[in-house]
Structures are given as structure tokens and as C-alpha cells.
mmCIF file of C-alpha atoms and ligand atoms in Angstrom:
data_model
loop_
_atom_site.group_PDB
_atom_site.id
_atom_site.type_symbol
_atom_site.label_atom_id
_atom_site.label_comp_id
_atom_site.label_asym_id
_atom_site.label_seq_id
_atom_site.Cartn_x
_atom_site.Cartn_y
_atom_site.Cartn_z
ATOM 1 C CA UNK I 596 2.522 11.403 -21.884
ATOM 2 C CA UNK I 597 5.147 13.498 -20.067
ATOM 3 C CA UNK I 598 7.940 12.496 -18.444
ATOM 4 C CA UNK I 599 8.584 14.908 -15.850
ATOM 5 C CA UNK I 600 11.584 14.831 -13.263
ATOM 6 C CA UNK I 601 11.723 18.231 -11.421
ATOM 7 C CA UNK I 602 8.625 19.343 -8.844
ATOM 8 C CA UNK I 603 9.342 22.950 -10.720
ATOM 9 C CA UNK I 604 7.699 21.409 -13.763
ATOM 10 C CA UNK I 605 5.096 19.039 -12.104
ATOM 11 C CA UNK I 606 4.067 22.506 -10.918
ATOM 12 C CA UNK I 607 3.597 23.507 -14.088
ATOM 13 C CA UNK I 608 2.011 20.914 -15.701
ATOM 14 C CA UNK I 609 -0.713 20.221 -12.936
ATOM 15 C CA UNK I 610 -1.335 24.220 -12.886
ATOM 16 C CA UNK I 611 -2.152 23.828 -16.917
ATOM 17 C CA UNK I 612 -4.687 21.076 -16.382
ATOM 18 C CA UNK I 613 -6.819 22.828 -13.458
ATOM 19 C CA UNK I 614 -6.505 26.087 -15.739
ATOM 20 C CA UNK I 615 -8.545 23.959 -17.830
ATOM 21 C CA UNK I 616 -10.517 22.534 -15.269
ATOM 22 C CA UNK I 617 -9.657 18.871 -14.796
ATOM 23 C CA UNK I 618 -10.485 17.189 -12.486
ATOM 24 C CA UNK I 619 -6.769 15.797 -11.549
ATOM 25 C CA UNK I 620 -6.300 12.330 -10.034
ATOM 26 C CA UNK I 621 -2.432 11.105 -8.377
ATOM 27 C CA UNK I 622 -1.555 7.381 -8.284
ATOM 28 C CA UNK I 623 1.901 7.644 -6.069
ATOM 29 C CA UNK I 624 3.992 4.267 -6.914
ATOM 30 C CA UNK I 625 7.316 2.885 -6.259
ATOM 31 C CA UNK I 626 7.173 1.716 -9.659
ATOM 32 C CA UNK I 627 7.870 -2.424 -10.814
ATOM 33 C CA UNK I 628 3.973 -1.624 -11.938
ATOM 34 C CA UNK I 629 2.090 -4.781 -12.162
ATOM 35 C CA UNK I 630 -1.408 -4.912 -13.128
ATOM 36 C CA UNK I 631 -2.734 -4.097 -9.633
ATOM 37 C CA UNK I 632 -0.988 -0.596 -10.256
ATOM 38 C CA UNK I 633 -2.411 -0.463 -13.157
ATOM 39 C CA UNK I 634 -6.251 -0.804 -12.372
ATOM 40 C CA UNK I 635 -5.543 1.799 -9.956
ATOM 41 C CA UNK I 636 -4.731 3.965 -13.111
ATOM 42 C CA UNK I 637 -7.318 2.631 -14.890
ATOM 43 C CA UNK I 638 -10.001 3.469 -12.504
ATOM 44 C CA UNK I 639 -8.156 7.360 -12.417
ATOM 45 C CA UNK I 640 -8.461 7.460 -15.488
ATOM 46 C CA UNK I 641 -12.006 7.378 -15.778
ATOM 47 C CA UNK I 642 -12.530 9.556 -12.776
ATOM 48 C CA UNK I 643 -10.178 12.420 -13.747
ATOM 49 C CA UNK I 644 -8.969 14.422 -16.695
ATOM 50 C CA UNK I 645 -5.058 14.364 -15.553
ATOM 51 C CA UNK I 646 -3.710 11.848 -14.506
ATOM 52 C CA UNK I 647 -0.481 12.489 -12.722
ATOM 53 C CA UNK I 648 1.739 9.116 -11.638
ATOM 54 C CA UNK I 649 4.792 9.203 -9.477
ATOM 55 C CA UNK I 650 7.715 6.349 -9.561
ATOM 56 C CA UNK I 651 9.721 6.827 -6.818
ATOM 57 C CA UNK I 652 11.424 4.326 -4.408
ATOM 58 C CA UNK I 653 11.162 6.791 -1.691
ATOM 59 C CA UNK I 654 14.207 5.725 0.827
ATOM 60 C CA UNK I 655 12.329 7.404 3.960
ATOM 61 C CA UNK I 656 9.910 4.774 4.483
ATOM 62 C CA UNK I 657 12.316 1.856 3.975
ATOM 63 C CA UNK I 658 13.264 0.645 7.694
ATOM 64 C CA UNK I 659 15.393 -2.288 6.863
ATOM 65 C CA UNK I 660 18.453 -0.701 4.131
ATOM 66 C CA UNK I 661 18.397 -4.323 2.239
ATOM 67 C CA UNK I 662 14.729 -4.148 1.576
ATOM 68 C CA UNK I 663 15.673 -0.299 -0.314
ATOM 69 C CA UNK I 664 18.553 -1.940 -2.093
ATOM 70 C CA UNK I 665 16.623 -5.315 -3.103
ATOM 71 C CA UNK I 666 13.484 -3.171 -4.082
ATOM 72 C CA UNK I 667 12.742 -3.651 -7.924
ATOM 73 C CA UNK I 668 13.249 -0.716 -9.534
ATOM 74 C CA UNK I 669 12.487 -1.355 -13.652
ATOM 75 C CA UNK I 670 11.854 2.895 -14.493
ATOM 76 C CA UNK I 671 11.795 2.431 -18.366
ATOM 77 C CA UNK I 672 9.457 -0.678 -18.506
ATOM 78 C CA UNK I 673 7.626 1.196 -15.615
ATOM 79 C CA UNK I 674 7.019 4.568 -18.456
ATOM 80 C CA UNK I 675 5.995 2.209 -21.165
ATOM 81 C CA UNK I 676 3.083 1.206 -19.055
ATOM 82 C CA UNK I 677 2.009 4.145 -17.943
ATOM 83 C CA UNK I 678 2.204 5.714 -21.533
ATOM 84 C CA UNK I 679 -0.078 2.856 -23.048
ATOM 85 C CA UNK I 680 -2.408 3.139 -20.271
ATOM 86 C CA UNK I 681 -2.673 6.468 -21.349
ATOM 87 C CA UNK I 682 -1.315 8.539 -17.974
ATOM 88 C CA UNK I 683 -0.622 12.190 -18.482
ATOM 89 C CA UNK I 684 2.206 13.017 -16.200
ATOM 90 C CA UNK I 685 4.726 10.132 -15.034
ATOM 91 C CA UNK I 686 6.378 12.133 -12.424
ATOM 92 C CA UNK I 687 10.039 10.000 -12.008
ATOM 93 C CA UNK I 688 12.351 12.363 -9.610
ATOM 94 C CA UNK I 689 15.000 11.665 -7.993
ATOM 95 C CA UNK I 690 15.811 11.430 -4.658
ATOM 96 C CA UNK I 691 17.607 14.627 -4.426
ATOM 97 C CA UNK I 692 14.779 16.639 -5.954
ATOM 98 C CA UNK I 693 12.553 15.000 -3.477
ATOM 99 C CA UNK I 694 14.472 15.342 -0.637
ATOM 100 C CA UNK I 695 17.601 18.424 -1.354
ATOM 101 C CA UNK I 696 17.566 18.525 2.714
ATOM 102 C CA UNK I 697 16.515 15.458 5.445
ATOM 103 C CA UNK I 698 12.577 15.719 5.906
ATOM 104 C CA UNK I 699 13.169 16.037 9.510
ATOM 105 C CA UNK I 700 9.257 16.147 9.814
ATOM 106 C CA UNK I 701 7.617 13.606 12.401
ATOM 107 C CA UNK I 702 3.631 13.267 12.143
ATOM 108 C CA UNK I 703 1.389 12.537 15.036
ATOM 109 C CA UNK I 704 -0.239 9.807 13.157
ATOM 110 C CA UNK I 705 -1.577 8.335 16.177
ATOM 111 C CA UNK I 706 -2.882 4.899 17.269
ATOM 112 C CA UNK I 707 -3.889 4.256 13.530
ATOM 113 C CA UNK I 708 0.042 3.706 12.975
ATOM 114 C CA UNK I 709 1.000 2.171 15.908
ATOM 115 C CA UNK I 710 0.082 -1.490 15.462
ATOM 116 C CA UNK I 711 0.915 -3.978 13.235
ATOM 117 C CA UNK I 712 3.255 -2.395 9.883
ATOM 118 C CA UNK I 713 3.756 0.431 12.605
ATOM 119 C CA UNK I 714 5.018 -1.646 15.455
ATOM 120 C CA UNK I 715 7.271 -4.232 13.404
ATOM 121 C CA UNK I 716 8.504 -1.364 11.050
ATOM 122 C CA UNK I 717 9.402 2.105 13.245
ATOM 123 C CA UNK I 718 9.305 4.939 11.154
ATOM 124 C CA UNK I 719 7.966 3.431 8.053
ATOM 125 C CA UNK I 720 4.402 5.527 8.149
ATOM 126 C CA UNK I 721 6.136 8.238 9.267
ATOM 127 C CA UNK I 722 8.018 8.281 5.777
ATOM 128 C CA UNK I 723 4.988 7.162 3.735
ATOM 129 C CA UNK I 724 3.462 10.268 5.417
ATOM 130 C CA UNK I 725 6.308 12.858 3.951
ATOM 131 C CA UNK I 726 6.445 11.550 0.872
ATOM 132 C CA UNK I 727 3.068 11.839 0.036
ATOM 133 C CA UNK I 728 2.469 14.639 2.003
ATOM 134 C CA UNK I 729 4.962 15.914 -0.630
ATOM 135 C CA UNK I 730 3.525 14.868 -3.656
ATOM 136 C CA UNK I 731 0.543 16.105 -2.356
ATOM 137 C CA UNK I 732 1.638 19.248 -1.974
ATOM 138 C CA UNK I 733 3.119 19.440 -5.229
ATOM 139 C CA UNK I 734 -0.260 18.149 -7.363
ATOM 140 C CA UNK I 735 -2.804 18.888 -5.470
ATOM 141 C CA UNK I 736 -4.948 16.260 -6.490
ATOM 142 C CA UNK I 737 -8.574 16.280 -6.233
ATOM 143 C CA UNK I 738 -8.243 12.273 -5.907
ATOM 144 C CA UNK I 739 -5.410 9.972 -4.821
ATOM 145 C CA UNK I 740 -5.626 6.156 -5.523
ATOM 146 C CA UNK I 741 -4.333 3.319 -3.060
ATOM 147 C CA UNK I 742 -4.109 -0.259 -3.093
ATOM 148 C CA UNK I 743 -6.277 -1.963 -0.186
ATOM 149 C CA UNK I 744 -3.295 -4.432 0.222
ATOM 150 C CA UNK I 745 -1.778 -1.948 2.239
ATOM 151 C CA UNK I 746 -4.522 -1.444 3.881
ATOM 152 C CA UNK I 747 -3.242 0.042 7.335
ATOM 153 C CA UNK I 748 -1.020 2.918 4.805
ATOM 154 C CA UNK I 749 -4.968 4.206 3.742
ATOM 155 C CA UNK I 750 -5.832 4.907 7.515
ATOM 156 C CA UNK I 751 -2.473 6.355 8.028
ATOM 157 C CA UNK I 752 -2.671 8.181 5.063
ATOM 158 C CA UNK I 753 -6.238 9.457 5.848
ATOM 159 C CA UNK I 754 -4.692 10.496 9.126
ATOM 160 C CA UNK I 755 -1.618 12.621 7.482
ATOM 161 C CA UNK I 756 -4.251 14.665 4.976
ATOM 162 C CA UNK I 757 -6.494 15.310 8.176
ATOM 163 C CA UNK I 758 -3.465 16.861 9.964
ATOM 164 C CA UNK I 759 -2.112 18.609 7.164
ATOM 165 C CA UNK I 760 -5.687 19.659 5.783
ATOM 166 C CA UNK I 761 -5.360 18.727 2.335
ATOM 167 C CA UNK I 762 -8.807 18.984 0.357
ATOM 168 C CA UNK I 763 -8.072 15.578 -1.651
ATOM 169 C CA UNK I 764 -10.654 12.327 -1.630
ATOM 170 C CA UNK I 765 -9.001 9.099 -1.053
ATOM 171 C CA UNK I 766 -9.897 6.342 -3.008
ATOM 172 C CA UNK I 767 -9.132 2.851 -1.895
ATOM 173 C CA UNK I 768 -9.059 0.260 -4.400
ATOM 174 C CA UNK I 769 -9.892 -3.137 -4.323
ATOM 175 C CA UNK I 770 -6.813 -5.975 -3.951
ATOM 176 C CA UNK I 771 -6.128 -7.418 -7.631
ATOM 177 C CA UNK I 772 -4.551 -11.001 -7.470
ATOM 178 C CA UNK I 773 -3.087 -13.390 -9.511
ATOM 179 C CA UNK I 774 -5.397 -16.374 -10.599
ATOM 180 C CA UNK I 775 -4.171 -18.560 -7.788
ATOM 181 C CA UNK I 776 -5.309 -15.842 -5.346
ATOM 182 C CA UNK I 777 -1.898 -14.485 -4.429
ATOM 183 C CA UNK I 778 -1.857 -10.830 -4.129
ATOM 184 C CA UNK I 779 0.052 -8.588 -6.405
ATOM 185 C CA UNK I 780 2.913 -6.816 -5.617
ATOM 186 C CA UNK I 781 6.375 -5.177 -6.215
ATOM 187 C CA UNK I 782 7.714 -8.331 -3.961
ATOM 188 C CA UNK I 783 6.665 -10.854 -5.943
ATOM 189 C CA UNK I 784 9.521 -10.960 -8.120
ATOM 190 C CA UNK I 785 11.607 -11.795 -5.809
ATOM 191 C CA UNK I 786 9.836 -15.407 -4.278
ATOM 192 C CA UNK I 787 11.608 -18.570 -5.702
ATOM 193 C CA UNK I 788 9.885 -20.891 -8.281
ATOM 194 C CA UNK I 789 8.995 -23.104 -4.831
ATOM 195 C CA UNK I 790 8.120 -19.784 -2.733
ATOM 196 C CA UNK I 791 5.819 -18.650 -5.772
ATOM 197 C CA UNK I 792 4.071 -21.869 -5.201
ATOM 198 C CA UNK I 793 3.464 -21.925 -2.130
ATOM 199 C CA UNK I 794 2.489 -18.420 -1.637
ATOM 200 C CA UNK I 795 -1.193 -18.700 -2.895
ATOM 201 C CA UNK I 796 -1.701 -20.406 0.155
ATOM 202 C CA UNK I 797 -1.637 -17.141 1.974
ATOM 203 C CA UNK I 798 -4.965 -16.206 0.574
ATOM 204 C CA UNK I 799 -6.465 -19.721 0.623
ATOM 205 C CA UNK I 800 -6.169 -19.906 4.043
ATOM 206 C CA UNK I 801 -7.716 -15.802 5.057
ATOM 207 C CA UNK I 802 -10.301 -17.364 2.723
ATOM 208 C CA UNK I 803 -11.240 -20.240 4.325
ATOM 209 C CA UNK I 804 -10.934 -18.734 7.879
ATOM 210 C CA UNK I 805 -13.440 -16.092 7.019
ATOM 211 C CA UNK I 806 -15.845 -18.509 5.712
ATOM 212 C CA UNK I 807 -15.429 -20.393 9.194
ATOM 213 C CA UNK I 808 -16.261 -17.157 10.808
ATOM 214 C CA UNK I 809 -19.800 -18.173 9.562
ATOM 215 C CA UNK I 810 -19.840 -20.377 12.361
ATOM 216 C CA UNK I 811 -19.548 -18.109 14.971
ATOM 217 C CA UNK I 812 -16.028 -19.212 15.791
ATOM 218 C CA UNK I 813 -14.680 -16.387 18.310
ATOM 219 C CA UNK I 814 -11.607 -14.335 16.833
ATOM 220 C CA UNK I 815 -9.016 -15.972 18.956
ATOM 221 C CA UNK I 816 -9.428 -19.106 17.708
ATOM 222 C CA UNK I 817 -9.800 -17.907 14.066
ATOM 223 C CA UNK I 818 -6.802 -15.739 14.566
ATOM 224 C CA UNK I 819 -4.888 -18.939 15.888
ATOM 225 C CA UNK I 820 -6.044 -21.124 13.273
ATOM 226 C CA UNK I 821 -4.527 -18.953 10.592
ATOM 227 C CA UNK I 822 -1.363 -18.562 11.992
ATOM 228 C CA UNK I 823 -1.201 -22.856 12.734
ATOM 229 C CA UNK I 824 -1.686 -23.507 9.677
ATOM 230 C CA UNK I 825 0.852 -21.342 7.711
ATOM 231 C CA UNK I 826 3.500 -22.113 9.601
ATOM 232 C CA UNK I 827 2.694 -25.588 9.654
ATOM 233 C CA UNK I 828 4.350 -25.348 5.717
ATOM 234 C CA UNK I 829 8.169 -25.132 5.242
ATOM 235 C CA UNK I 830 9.897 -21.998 4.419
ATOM 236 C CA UNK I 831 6.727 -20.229 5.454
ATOM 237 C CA UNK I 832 6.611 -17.600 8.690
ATOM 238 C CA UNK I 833 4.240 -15.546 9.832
ATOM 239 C CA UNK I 834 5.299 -12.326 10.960
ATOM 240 C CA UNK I 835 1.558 -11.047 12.969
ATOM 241 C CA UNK I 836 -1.989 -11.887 12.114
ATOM 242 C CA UNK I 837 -4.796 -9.252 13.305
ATOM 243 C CA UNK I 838 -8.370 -9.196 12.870
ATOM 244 C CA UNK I 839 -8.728 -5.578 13.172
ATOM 245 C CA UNK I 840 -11.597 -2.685 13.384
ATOM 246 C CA UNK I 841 -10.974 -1.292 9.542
ATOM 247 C CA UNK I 842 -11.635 2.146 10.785
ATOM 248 C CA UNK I 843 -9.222 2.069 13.777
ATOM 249 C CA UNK I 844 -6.776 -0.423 12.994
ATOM 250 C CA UNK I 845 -7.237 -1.823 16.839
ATOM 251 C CA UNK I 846 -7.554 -5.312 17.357
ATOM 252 C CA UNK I 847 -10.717 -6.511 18.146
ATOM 253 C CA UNK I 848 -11.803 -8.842 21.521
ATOM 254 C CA UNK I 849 -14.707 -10.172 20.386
ATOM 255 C CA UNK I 850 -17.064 -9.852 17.733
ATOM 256 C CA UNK I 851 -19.315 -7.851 19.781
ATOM 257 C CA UNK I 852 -17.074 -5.269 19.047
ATOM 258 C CA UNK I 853 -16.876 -5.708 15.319
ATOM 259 C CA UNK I 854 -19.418 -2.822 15.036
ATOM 260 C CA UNK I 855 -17.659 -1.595 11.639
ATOM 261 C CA UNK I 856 -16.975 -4.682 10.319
ATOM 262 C CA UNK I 857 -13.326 -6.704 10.724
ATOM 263 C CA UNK I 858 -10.449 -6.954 8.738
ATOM 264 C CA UNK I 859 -8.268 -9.443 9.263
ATOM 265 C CA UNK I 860 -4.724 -8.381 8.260
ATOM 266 C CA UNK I 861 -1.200 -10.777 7.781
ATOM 267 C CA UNK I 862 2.335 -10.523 7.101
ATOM 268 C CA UNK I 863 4.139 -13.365 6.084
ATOM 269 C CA UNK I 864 7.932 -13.936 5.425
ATOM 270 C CA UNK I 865 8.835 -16.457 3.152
ATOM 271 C CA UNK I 866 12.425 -16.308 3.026
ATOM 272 C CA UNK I 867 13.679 -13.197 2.917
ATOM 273 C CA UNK I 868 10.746 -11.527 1.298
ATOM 274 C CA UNK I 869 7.964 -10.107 3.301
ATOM 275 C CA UNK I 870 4.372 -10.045 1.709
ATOM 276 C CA UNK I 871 1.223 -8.766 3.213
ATOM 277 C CA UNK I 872 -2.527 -9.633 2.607
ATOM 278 C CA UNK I 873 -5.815 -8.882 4.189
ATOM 279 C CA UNK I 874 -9.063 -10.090 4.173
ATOM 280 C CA UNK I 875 -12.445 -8.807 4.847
ATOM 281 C CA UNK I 876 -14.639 -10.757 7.306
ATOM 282 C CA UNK I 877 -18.492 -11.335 6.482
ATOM 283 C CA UNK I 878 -20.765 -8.719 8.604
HETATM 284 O O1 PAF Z 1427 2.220 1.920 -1.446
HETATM 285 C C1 PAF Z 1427 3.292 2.338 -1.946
HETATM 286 O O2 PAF Z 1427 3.741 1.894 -3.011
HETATM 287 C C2 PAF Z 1427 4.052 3.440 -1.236
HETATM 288 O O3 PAF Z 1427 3.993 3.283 0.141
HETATM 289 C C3 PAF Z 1427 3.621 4.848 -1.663
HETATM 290 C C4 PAF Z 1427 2.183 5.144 -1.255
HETATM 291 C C5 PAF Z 1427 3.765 5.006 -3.167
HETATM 292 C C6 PAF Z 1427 4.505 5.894 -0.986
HETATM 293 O O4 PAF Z 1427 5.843 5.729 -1.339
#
């Protein structure tokens, strides 16, 4: 595996492997890799001949400056992984070579980033959308990986390569969790012993209230239900619960209008740290 730290030589590298013809496949990180990052590789992997991975805190999309500085950022353990999972190009800049100027770039993303991450965090798609706009631009992938946690980030990010016209395929992965059902992520590190335990119930309870949806409960009440109940525990907040179109990102009425399906999406603080989930409804 290479590490590489200038775009000058990602350049280079990538234009080596499609002189050879591979097929080449980008999993963009913030690094603290965990094994949900790492099925994302794994899944590249098999898909693609190069395999190109970027760690990079990228400050753009960070709206609250705590949240940058509190980010885990673990860069050596981070290229140990990605070298025994058998990545071609780690690509760890920093942020001077990513950004030598302001990106002063602002991207009609549209309605798709206007609710929910969009409306309690201004700017953040905005920045996801120049940085991996950028790495885009710099690789060229054929395929780019993403994490359905973040599930409103692979509309908006749909939404950035149809503006910009990038010929890439986006390929959402599926949520990997812990055995207790809590969703993996970067975050997690930070919960307390007594916030780890509790967070499971996150999941348990999108679980259960898409089993109830069986019953033909209407999506207010189901909606309602699932923010009762977490709040009902201590040290526990929800921040907004939407059952969603997962095309448009809207919220949806009624299930009459759950014509692609609905996705019903969370963030929850507990303490300071601020985790999201989703969960897919039954059609
Ligand atoms: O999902 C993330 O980790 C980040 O938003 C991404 C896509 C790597 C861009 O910084």
C-alpha cells in the first residue's frame, strides 16, 4: 500500500492503474476506521482493481468548531488497517493541500439538503459536497462507497455528482452495527461506559416501531412514539425524528404517499455526542 499525501501524486498513482485498466473504486473517510469502514473497503475491494482511501477530517463540513476539535483522529492505527485490508492508495493530506485557498464554492443541492442534517447543521452538505467533489476530481473513480448511516449525505451526494457531471456509480452500503444493534461510528468513542449502554436502545426502539408499522399505525403516531420513548430515558435527547421518502428526503403525510418506500431517520444527543441512525420501514 501507498501512503500518499499530495493530490500531485494521487494523480499519478490513479493515472497508473486506469493505464492498466482498473476498474478504480474511492472510499472517502475521516478516518478512526471501525469495521463499518472497513466492509465498505471490503466490498471495493472486490468490485475494483484500485482501491484508493482518503483520511481526512475535512474542517469544511464541521458546523460546530468543538465537534472538529473533539473528532477522533488515530492516522497511524487508521494506515495499519487499511494496509491489512489490502487498500492500494491511503490518500492522508493535509488540510492545506486540500484546501491552499477557502473553497468559496456553494452548491445548489436543493431540497434533498434542506431538511433534517441540513436544517440543524447549515453548511455542513455544502462542505461534504467540496470535499468530495474534490476527491472526486482528483481520482476519478469509477465507484465511490458510502455508509447508509448517513443516509441523507448519499442523496446529497448523488445531487453534487449530478451537478458537477461526474461519470462515477455510487454505492450505498448497508449500516454495520455492533452486536447490541448500536450503529458504528467515529462517535462512538466518545459515549461514557453508561452512555455506551444505553445507546443500543436507539436501534431497539426504530426496530420495534417499524415492526408496529405492521399494524397500520399512521406515521404521526409512529413518529411520536419514537421520540416518547427515548427521551423518556435519562441523559438521552432526541434532536429530530423523520420518516422520510428515501428518494427525496421529504417527510411523508401519510403512508399513501410512501410510494418509494420510507425511511425513518433520527438524531440523538446523548451528552455531548450526537449519533444518527435510520431505519427502513416494511413496504
Ligand atoms: O461520511 C463521512 O465520513 C464524510 O462526510 C465524508 C464522506 C468522508 C466526507 O468528508
Amino acid at each position: 500500500m501507498e501512503i500518499i499525501s499530495t493530490v500531485a501524486a494521487l494523480r499519478e498513482a490513479v493515472a497508473k492503474a486506469k493505464a492498466e485498466s482498473l476498474t478504480v473504486g474511492l472510499v472517502p473517510t475521516m478516518g478512526a476506521l471501525h469495521a463499518g469502514h472497513l466492509s465498505l473497503i471490503e466490498r471495493a475491494r472486490k468490485e475494483c482493481g484500485f482501491v484508493v482511501v482518503s483520511v481526512f477530517v475535512n474542517p469544511t463540513q464541521f458546523n460546530n468548531p468543538d465537534d472538529l476539535r473533539t473528532y477522533p483522529r488515530t492516522v497511524e492505527a487508521d494506515c495499519a488497517k487499511l494496509e491489512e485490508a489490502g487498500v492500494d492508495v491511503a490518500f492522508v493530506p493535509s488540510v492545506d493541500e486540500i484546501y491552499p485557498e477557502p473553497d468559496t464554492r456553494v452548491f445548489d443541492l436543493g431540497p434533498v439538503a434542506e431538511v433534517m442534517e441540513g436544517a440543524m447543521r447549515p453548511g455542513h452538505f455544502n462542505g461534504v459536497a467540496q470535499i468530495v467533489s474534490k476527491l472526486f476530481d482528483y481520482v476519478q473513480p469509477d465507484k465511490a462507497y458510502f455508509g447508509e448511516k448517513d443516509f441523507q449525505q448519499i442523496a446529497v451526494i448523488r445531487r453534487m455528482v449530478e451537478i458537477e457531471g461526474f461519470n462515477v456509480e455510487i454505492v450505498p452500503c448497508p449500516i454495520k452495527r455492533e452486536a447490541d444493534g448500536l450503529a458504528m461510528s467515529s462517535r462512538n468513542v466518545r459515549l461514557t461506559p453508561e452512555q455506551r449502554e444505553l445507546a443500543p436502545v436507539i436501534h431497539q426502539v426504530l426496530t420495534d416501531n417499524a415492526d408496529m408499522a405492521k399494524d397500520g399505525l399512521d406515521l404521526q403516531s409512529l413518529r411520536d412514539m419514537v421520540v416518547e420513548e427515548l427521551n423518556s430515558y435519562d441523559g438521552m435527547e432526541v434532536e429530530y425524528y423523520e420518516i422520510v421518502d428515501p428518494i427525496t428526503l421529504q417527510p411523508l403525510e401519510n403512508w399513501a404517499d410512501a410510494k418509494n418506500g420510507a425511511v425513518g431517520c433520527i438524531t440523538v444527543w446523548l451528552g455531548d455526542v450526537r449519533l444518527i441512525d435510520n431505519i427502513k420501514y416494511p413496504d
